[in-house]
Amino acid sequence: MGGRGLIAGRTAHAPPLHKFEPLRRTALNRLFAAVYASAIIALLYRHAQTLIYSATSLLSFSLSLSLLISDLVLAFMWTGAQAFRVCPIRRKEFPENLRKIIKEEDFPGLDVFICTADPYKEPPMNVVNTALSLMAYDYPTEKISVYVSDDGGSAFTLFAFMEAAKFASHWLPFCREHNMMERSPEVYFASTYHSWSPEIEKIKMMYEIMKVKVKHIVDKGEISDEYIVDNEYREVFRKWTDGFTRMDHPAVVQVILDKSKDKDISGNFLPNLIYVSRQKSKTSPHHFKAGALNVLLRVSAVMTNAPLILTQDCDMYSNDPQTPLRVLCYLSDPALQSKLAYIQFPQRFHGLNQTDIYASEYKRLFQINPMGFNGLMGPNYVGSGCFFCRRAFFGGPSTLVPPKIPELSPDHVVDKPINSQKILSLAHNVAGCDYENQTEHWGSKNGFRYGSLVEDFYTGYRLQSEGWKSLFCHPERAAFLGDVPITFLDLLSQCKRWCIGLLEVTFSKYNTLIFGSRSMGIMMGLAYSHYAFWPIWCIPITLYSFLPQLALLNKVSIFPKVSEPWCFLYVFLFLGAYGQDFLDFVLAGGTVRRWWNAQRMWMIRGLSCFLLSSVEYLLKSLGISTHSFSLTSKVLDDEQSKRYDQSIFEFGVPSPLFVPLTMAAIINLFSFAWGLTEFWDNGSNKEGLALQMVLAGFIVLNCLPIYGAIALRSDKGKMPTQITVISTFLSVALYIFAYLILKQ
């Protein structure tokens, strides 16, 4: 691999390139874990005691069993979370030392993979900005190759990149000359940090012209001949007669920029830029994004075969041009290199509203837990901002699984120009359906793994199960910044898709708890299980959102009285879990408001995407229903953006995802109101119902945006009337059912 050159290029007594340090609160975390585990054991003991001695009827037994199941799930998920707190570490790199000890000509080649699929949900200019920001890295341009996978086979996307190639010849030297950090043109020109000059105005005008051209052809739905200046591309565009909607089309591999001949205006060679649209056929499985990434893996092996690969979402632009140098700080370390599969950067986002109402930042998933992974075998792969060693896709560290074609091997040396007929012919071949259909290892032992909608999680998990390790690199300045869903439905639909993919991993032969613990050790198995079992959060969240409240409405006590010692156990478990989560969040740079919204969204997900994904997966397993992959839209509506900036929840469109959530809001509101009345009238069982009253009040507080969407708003983002009516009817039906059962 190219890293051998890195090691050979090092000098004796070289300055450090990286270091790590454990988090100072690790000892306190371990102490608290011991105390909290004792409290959980005590709670489970109480449940067992109640089931054995106090559950004298079928009703009381069912209630006790439901609470026991809920608390067992909570205990299991808490146990998995402790794997992140055993030995979390923070890493730091020193890229300023890199060129002091390693020659630039020894830097490994870098192949960049960007995937897109729909020019209407993923606007081509967003993809172009991502690509331009990566092409402008502070890295030898002759070592960079950018591959764009267009799963929609859209002429609009190809046209956008043809225009981007022309603009790149001006943009890249401009970035080098001004040495700015923001190398996405859209972000740079939107910022107020740069000073005005004729040069800046000129290049901004070039960008705006390109932007208008691309927007016009997308809005119009066709590419007029007036836009196709280069005759060599006329025939290429004529192949697309009906754009991205076509389900069957041949593979297309188009070299837009060739680093051996294309130069920028300053005379420097430009990076390779290759457009790839894999063959689509109704008779062959496509394996969603994993299939697209594997096509890029094969095409890039034929054309450039760089030892280093960056996978990037189409809407996540580079925010730090020195990011590849940070990666080399680890790849140049011989103690790490032999088993290092990938280096993962956190996903971070721009455009979040001040309080992050949807908890789209996923601070625990993308920033806090990876530090815990860092002290074990390394973080999971999160789909974007990840630098892979190509060798990791071909078997374990000590066991190479060679591909069928030698040209795809990670050790293959490309000795022909990328535009040569032989290279292009082979690239088209490996981008076709027939090639993969005739091989047995792609998606199982070679490349990105098939078998789950969350191909990122599954691929990282399988690689680490084979013995590979990873690292989490979290510099102070975000390496990448991306877009977030600004509508509630888009966010929940995205999470629902993730949950279905996680369940596919959980109920496969590669179960994280069994197979994962056996292959990686118990701590890594628990850590991965904490994610893989994510959807089962719906069990305790749903039960605790309905059962105590329905019992409260019927004056049935299911928790200890306030005067009983067991009450303090419940209070400690609740405050302990929330308190530790709050501390982790704030110490990671979060605010109190954002933490509150994050815990609210945890509850909301449990009642919507966690719950419905579990039901959908169950139905699919029984052959009753199927699910399909759907893209999250990156197109912003002005009214929706305005409401999002004002921290107002966006419902608008009727969806089944809103029904159980609205039901919980209605039932908790009425049970809390009834409880207040009972307490005001000095009811006979105030002590026995107090904890249920507090729980209902807490959920009501979390549901305030839902009440506002139902009753106080008239904008297009309010709760659809259809959802309100259905949820009210089902809530009444559920109350009547509970009344009939509890009063028996």
XYZ file of N, CA and C in Angstrom, residues 555 673-686 689:
48
model
N -57.503 5.406 38.117
C -57.139 5.396 39.542
C -56.447 4.103 39.967
N -54.256 16.277 33.332
C -55.324 17.192 33.772
C -56.229 16.514 34.797
N -56.563 15.249 34.558
C -57.392 14.520 35.521
C -56.642 14.347 36.835
N -55.337 14.083 36.738
C -54.533 13.928 37.949
C -54.498 15.200 38.774
N -54.384 16.349 38.114
C -54.408 17.626 38.834
C -55.734 17.815 39.562
N -56.809 17.458 38.879
C -58.137 17.560 39.506
C -58.235 16.655 40.728
N -57.726 15.441 40.603
C -57.761 14.475 41.703
C -56.950 14.983 42.889
N -55.787 15.546 42.621
C -54.949 16.064 43.694
C -55.601 17.282 44.344
N -56.235 18.107 43.518
C -56.903 19.305 44.042
C -58.070 18.931 44.954
N -58.736 17.840 44.611
C -59.886 17.395 45.404
C -59.490 16.452 46.535
N -58.139 16.337 46.789
C -57.650 15.461 47.853
C -58.135 14.017 47.676
N -57.814 13.461 46.530
C -58.183 12.080 46.247
C -57.576 11.126 47.253
N -58.167 9.950 47.347
C -57.771 8.985 48.380
C -56.426 8.316 48.117
N -55.950 8.325 46.863
C -54.725 7.578 46.544
C -53.677 8.498 45.927
N -53.522 9.685 46.522
C -52.581 10.649 45.947
C -51.151 10.121 45.956
N -50.482 7.517 43.213
C -50.560 7.985 41.822
C -49.567 9.108 41.518
